[in-house]
Short mmCIF file of C-alpha atoms in Angstrom, two decimals:
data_model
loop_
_atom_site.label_atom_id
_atom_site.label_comp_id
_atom_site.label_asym_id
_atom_site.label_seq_id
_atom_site.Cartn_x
_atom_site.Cartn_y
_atom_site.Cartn_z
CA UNK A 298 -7.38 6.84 -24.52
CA UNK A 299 -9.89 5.30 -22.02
CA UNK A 300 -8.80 2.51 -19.72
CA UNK A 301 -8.83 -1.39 -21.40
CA UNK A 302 -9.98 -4.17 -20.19
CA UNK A 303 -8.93 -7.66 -19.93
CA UNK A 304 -12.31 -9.20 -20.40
CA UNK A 305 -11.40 -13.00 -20.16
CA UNK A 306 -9.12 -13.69 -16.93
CA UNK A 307 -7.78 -16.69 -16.01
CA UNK A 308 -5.54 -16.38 -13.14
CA UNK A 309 -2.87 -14.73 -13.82
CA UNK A 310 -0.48 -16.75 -11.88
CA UNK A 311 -1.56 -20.61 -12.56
CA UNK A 312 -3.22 -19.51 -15.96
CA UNK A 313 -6.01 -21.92 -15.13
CA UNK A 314 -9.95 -20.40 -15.23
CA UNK A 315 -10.35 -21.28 -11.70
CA UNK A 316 -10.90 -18.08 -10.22
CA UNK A 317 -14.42 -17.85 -7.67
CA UNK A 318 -16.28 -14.84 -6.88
CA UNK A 319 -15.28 -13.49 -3.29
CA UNK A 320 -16.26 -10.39 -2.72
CA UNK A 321 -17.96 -7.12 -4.01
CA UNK A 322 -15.80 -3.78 -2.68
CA UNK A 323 -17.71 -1.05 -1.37
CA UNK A 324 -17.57 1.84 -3.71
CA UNK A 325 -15.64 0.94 -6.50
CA UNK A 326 -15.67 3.04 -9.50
CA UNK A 327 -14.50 0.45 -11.70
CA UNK A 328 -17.07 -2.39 -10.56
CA UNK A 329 -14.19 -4.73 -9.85
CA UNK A 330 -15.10 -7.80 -8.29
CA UNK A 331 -12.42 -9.84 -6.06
CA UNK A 332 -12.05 -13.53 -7.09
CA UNK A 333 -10.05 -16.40 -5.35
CA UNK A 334 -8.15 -18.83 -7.52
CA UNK A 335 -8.94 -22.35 -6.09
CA UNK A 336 -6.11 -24.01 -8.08
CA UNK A 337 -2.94 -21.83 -6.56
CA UNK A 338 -4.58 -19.47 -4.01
CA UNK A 339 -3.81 -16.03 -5.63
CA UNK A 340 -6.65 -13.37 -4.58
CA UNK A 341 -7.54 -11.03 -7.48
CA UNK A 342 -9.76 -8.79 -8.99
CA UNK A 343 -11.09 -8.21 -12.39
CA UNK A 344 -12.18 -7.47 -15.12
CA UNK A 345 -8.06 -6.31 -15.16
CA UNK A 346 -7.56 -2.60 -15.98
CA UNK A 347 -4.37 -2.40 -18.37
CA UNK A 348 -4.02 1.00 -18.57
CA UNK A 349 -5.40 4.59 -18.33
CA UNK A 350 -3.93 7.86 -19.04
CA UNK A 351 -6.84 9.63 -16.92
CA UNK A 352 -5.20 11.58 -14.43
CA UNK A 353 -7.75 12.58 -11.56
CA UNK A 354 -7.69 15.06 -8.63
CA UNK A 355 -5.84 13.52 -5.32
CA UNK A 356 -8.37 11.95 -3.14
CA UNK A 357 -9.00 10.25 0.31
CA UNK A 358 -11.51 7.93 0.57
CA UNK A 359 -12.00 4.91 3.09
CA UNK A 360 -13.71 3.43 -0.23
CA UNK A 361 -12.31 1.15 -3.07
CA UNK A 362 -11.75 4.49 -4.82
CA UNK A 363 -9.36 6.06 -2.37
CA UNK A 364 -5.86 6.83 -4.62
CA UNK A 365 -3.66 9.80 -6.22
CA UNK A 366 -2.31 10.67 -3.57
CA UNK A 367 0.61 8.06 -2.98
CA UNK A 368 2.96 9.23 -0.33
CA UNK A 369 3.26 6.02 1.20
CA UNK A 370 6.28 4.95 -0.71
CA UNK A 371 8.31 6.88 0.87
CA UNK A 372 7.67 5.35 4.27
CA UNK A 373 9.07 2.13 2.65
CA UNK A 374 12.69 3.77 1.74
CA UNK A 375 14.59 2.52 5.11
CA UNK A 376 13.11 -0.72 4.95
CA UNK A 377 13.98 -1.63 1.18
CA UNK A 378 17.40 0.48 1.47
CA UNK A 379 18.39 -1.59 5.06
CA UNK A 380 17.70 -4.96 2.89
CA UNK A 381 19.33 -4.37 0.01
CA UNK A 382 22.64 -3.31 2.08
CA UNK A 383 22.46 -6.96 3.17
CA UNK A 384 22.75 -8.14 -0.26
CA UNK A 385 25.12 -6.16 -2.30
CA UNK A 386 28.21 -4.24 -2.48
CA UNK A 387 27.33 -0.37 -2.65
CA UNK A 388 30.58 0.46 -3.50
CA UNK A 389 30.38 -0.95 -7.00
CA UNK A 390 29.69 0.46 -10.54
CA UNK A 391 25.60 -1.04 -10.47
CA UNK A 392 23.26 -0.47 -12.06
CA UNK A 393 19.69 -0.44 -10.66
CA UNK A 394 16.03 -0.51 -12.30
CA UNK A 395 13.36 1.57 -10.03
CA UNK A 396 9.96 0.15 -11.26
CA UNK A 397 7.51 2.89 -9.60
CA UNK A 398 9.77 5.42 -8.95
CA UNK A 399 6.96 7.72 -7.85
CA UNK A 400 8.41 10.69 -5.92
CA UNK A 401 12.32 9.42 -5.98
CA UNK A 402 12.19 8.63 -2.07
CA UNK A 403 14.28 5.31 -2.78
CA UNK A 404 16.42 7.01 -6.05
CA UNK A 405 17.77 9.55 -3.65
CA UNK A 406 18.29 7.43 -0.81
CA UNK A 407 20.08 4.71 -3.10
CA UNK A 408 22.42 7.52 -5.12
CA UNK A 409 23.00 8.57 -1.94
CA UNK A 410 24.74 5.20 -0.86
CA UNK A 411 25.86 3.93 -3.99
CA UNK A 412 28.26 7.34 -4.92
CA UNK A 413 29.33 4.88 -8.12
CA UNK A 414 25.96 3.24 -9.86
CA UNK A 415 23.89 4.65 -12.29
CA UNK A 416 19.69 4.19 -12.17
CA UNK A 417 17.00 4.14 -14.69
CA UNK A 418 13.52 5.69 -13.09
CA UNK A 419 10.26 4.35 -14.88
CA UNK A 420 7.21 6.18 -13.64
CA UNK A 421 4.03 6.82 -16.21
CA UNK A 422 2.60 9.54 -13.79
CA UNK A 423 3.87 12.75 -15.15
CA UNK A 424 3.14 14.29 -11.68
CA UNK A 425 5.56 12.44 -9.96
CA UNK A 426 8.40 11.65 -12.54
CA UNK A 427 8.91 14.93 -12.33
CA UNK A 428 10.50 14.71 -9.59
CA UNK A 429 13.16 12.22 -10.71
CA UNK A 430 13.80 14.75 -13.53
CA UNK A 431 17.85 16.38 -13.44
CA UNK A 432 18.87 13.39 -10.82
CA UNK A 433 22.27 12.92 -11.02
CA UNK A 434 23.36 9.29 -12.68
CA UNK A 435 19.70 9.18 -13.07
CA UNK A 436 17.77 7.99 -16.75
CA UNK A 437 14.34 8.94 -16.25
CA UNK A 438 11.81 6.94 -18.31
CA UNK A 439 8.31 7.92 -18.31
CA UNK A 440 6.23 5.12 -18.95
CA UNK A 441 3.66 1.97 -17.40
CA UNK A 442 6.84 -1.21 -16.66
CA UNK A 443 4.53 -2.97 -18.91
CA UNK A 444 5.77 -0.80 -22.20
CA UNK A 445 9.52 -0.63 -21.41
CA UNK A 446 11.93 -3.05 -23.13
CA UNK A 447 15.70 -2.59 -21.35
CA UNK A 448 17.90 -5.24 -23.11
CA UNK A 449 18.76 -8.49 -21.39
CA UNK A 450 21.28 -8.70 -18.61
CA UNK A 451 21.72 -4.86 -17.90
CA UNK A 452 20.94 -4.09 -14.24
CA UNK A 453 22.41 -5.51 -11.07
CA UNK A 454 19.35 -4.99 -9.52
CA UNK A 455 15.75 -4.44 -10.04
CA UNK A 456 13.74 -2.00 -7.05
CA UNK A 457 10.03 -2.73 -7.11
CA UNK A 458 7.72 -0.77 -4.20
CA UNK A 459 4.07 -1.38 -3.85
CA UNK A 460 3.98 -1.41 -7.88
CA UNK A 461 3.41 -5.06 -8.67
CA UNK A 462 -0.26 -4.99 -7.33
CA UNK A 463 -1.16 -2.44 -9.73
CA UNK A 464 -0.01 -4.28 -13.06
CA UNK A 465 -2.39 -6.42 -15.25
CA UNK A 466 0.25 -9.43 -15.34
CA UNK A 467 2.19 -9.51 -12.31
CA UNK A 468 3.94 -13.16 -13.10
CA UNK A 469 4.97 -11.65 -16.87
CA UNK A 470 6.50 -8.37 -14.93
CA UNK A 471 8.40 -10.49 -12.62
CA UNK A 472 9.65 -12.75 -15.43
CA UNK A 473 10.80 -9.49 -17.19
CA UNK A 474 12.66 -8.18 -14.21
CA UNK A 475 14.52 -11.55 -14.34
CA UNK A 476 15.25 -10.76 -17.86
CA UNK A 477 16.97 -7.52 -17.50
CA UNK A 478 19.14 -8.62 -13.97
CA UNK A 479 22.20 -9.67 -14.66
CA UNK A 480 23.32 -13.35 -13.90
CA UNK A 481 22.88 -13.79 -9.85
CA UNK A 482 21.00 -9.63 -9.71
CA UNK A 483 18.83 -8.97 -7.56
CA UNK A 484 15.36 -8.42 -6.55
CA UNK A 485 14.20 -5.99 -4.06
CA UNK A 486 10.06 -6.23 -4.18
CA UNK A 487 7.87 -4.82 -1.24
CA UNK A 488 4.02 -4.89 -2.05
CA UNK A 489 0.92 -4.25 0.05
CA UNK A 490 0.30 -7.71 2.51
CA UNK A 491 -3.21 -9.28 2.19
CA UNK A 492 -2.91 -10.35 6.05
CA UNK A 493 -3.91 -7.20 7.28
CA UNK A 494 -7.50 -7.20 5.72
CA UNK A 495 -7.40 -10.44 8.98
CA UNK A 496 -6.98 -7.43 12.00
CA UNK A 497 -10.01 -6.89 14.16
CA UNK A 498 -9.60 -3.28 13.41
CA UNK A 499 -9.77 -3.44 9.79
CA UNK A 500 -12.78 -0.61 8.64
CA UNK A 501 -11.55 0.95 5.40
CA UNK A 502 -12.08 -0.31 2.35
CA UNK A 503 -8.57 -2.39 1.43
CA UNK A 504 -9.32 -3.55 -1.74
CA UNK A 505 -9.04 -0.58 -3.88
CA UNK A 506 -9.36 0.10 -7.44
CA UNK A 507 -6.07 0.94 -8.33
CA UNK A 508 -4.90 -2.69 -6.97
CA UNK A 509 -5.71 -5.47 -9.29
CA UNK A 510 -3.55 -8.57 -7.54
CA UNK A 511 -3.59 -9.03 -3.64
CA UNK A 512 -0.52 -10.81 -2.40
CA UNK A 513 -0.28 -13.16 0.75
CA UNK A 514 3.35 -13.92 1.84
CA UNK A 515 2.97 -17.73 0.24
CA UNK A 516 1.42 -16.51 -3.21
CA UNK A 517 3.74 -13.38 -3.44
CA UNK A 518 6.87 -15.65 -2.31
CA UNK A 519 5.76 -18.44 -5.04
CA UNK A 520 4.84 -15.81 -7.83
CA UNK A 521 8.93 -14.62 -7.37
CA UNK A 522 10.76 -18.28 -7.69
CA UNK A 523 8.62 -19.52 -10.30
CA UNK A 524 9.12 -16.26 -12.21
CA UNK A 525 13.26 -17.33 -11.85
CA UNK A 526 14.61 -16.12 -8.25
CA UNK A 527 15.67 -17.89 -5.14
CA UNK A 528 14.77 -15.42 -2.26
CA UNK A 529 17.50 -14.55 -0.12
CA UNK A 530 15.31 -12.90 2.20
CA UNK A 531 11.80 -13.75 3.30
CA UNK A 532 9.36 -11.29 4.44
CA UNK A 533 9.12 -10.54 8.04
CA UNK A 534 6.14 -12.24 9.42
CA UNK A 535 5.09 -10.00 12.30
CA UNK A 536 4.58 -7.20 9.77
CA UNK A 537 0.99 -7.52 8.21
CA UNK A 538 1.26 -4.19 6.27
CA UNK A 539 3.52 -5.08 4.01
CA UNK A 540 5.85 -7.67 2.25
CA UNK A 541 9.58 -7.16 1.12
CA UNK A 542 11.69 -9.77 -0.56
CA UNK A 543 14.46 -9.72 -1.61
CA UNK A 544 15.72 -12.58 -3.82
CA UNK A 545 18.41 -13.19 -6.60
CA UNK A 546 17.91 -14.60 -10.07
CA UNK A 547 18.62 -18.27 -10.27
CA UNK A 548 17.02 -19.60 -13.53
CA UNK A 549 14.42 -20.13 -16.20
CA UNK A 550 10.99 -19.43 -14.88
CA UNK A 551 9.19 -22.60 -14.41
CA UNK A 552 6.86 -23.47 -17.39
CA UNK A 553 4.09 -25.32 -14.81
CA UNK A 554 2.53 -23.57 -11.20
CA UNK A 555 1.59 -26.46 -8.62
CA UNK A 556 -2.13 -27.09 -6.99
CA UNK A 557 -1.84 -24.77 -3.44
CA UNK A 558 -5.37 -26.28 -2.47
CA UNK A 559 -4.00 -25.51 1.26
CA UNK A 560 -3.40 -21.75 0.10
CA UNK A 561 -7.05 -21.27 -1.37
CA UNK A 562 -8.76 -22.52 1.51
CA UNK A 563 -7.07 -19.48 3.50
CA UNK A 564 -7.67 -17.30 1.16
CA UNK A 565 -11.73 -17.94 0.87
CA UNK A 566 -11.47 -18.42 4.66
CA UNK A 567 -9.40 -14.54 5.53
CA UNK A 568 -11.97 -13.24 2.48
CA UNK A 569 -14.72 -14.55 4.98
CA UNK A 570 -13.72 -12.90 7.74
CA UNK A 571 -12.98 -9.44 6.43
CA UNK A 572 -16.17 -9.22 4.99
CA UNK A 573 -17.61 -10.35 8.75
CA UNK A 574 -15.00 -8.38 10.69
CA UNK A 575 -15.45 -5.33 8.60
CA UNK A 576 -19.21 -5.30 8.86
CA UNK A 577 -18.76 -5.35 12.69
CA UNK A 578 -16.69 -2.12 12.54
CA UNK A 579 -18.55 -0.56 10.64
CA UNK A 580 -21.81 -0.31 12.13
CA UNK A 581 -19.56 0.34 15.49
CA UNK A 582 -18.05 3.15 14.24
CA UNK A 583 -21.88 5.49 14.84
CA UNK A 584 -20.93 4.72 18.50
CA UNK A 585 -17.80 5.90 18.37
CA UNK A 586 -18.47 8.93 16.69
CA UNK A 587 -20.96 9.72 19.92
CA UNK A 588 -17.66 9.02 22.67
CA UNK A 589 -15.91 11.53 20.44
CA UNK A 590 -19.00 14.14 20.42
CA UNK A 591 -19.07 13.29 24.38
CA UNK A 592 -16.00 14.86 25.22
CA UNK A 593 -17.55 18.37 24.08
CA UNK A 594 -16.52 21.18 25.24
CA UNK A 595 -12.86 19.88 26.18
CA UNK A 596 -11.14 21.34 23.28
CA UNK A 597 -10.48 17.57 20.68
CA UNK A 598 -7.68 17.94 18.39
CA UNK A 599 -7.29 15.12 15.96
CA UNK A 600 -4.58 13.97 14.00
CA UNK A 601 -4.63 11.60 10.83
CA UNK A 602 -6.75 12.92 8.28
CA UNK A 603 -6.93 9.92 6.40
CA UNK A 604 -9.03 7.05 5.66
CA UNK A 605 -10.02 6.13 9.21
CA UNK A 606 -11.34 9.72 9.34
CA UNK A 607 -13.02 9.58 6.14
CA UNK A 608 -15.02 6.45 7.54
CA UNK A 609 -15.63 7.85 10.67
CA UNK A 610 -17.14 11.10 9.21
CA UNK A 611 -18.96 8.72 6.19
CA UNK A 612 -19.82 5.79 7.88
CA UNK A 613 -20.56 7.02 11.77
CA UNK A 614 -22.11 10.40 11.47
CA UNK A 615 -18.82 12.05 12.98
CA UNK A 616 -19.36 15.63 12.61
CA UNK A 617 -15.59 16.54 12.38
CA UNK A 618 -16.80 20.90 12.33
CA UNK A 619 -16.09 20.80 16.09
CA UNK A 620 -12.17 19.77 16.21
CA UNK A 621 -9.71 22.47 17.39
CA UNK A 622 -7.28 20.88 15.10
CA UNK A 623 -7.08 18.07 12.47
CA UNK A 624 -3.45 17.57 12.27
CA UNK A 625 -1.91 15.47 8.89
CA UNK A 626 2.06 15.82 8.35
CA UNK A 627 1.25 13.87 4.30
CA UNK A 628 -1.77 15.50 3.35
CA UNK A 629 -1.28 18.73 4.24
CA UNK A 630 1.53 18.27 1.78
CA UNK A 631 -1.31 17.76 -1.18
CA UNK A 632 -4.78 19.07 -0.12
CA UNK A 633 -6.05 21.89 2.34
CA UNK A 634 -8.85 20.62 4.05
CA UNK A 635 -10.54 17.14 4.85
CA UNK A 636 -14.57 17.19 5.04
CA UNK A 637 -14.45 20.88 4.98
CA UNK A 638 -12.01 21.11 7.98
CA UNK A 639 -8.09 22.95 7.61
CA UNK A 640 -5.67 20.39 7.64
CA UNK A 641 -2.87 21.66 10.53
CA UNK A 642 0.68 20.90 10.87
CA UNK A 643 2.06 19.12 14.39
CA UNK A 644 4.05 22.50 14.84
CA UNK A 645 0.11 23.99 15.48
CA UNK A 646 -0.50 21.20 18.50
CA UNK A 647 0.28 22.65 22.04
CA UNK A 648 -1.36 22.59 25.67
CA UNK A 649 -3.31 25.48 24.86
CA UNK A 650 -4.33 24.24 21.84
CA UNK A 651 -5.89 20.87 22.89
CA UNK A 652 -7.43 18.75 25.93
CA UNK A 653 -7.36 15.68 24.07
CA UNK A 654 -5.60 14.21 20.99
CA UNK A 655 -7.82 11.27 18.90
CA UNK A 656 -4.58 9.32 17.29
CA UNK A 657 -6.40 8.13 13.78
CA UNK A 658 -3.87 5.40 12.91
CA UNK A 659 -3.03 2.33 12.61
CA UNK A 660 0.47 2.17 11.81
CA UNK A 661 2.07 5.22 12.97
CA UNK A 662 0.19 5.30 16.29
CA UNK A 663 2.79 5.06 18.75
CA UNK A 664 5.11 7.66 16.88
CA UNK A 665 2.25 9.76 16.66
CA UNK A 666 1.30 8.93 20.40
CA UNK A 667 5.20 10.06 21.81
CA UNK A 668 5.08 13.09 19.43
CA UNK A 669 1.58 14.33 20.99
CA UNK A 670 3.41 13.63 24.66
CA UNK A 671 6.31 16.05 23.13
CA UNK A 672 4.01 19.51 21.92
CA UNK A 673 1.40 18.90 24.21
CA UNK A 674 2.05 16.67 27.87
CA UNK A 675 -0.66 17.56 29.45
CA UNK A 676 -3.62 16.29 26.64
CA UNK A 677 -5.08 12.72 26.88
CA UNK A 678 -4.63 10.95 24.24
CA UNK A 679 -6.93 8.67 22.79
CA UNK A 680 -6.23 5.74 20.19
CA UNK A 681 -8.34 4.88 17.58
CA UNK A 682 -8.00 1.11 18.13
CA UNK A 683 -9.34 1.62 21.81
CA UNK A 684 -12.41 3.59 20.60
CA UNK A 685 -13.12 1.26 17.96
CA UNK A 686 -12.87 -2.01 20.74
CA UNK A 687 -14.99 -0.42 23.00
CA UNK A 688 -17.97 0.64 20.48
CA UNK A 689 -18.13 -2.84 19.53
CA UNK A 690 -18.15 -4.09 23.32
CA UNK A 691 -21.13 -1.90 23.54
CA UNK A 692 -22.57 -3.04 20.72
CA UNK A 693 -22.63 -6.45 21.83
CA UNK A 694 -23.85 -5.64 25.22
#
């Protein structure tokens, strides 16, 4: 069955037709458009896709149609595991709903702490509910959240990991997940965080196809207590990558959203400056492919593979055939080679192997950075956020 549409979208949170044209991603394969609700604030894009059994090659793009890969759950585990142990007794019979299950990072982790509850998986990728298949305590349900119907009151909690931002109805989902909780369950939800599109590094492509909703901590935090939660928890707000609640069910979902005319405004303004900020980078990044050419014939490992590098080779001319190494722990994991280069493990990187190491990260670069001073102490090391500030310094110059 080919993918449907939701032709007619008012916003999904508010309901109203207030949404305003924002923002046209680069490269999408679905021609979705970003829109900004100016009644409650909520960023989204349409038209809404509400499902698709297409299953397509994995694939790294800094583009809007980077996806199938998705390892990056798993980096989430400790975070969502360390909050819930806040919150609730492990020790007890529970029961727990993993919406997204993906590769069973958090299933393991959480049967691993919890030696008495049971869980029920839902993941509609065959490729990775596999690997929730012969779990112990484990009821693996393959399927989109959207198509499940558990029975009212039956889980003590509800685990949802960058999943919401995929789903036609987001508010509906959440409303359902306070359906199924038992009276005060809770709510673990961690979702991708809008604020980082604001970062003066930002060069990639963030709104994706395979993300139809893009949450801010305010519409993401008002989205969960209308649906019927107080939060317990708020998200912490020096991290712009992500946002993890966790909150408890308290009520009946409130029938009317307010006006966030305060909330819209910073939306259309941070949708401003991405598209500004973004441009900049981009047409910096030609320079820094030439710094990185430069350093021939020092011997220039690499390491992250991902969509940095993609719009370094894409965008800036970067011609990667020159590297000693190009070093990627994940995708090694699912792909051989990146822009016709072998993908290396760190176990390759030594001083005899490489002069200089280009970190391309964002997140991960200072664990990447003491790892490169552990298998190789005597290489320079080079961060991508430095190369990227001074290419624009010499732009402006």
């Amino acid at each position: 069955m080919s993918s449907q549409t939701l032709q007619h979208c008012p916003c999904d949170f508010c309901g109203r037709d207030e949404l305003a044209f924002s923002y046209l991603p680069d490269g999408s394969t679905r021609g979705l458009k970003v829109h900004v609700c100016r009644y409650c604030g909520l960023v989204q894009s349409t038209p809404r896709i509400a499902r698709t059994r297409e299953r397509h090659a994995a694939a790294v793009s800094g583009g809007a149609d980077w996806g199938n890969v998705r390892y990056g759950k798993g980096f989430r585990t400790g975070a969502a595991m360390a909050a819930l142990s806040r919150h609730a007794d492990l020790t007890g019979n529970l029961a727990l709903l993993d919406v997204g299950s993906n590769r069973g990072s958090f299933a393991r982790a959480f049967l691993e702490a919890a030696r008495g509850a049971q869980l029920t998986a839902v993941e509609p990728d065959e490729r990775f509910a596999a690997s929730c298949a012969g779990m112990p305590r484990t009821e693996l349900v393959q399927a989109r959240t959207e198509h499940t119907t558990f029975a009212d009151a039956s889980f003590d909690i509800v685990h949802s990991c960058h999943t919401i931002e995929h789903l036609a109805a987001p508010f509906a989902a959440l409303k359902d997940h306070a359906r199924v909780l038992k009276t005060n369950g809770l709510l673990v939800i961690d979702a991708p965080n809008i604020a980082l599109i604001g970062g003066e590094d930002i060069v990639e492509e963030w709104f994706i196809d395979k993300h139809l909703f893009h949450f801010s901590a305010r519409t993401l935090s008002r989205m969960i207590e209308a649906a019927g939660f107080e939060i317990v928890e708020q998200n912490d707000p020096a991290d712009a990558i992500n946002l993890l609640f966790v909150a408890r069910k308290s009520g009946a979902p409130l029938e009317t959203v307010a006006a966030d005319p305060a909330e819209s405004a910073a939306a259309m303004a941070l949708m401003n400056r991405y598209q500004h900020t973004r441009a900049r980078n981009l047409a910096a990044l030609e320079m820094v492919a030439r710094e990185l050419e430069a350093l021939k014939p020092k011997r220039v490992a690499l390491w992250g593979a991902g969509r940095l590098f993609d719009m370094l080779v894409r965008e800036g001319g970067y011609d990667p055939g020159t590297l000693s190494l190009l070093i990627d722990v994940h995708l090694k994991k699912h792909m051989a080679e990146r822009h016709g280069v072998a993908l290396a493990a760190p176990d390759a990187l030594n001083d005899d192997t490489a002069d200089v190491v280009v970190v391309m990260s964002r997140g991960f670069a200072e664990e990447i950075s003491a790892e490169v001073r552990a298998r190789a102490p005597g290489a320079e090391i080079i961060l991508y956020a430095d190369l990227l500030g001074r290419a624009r310094l010499g732009r402006a110059a």
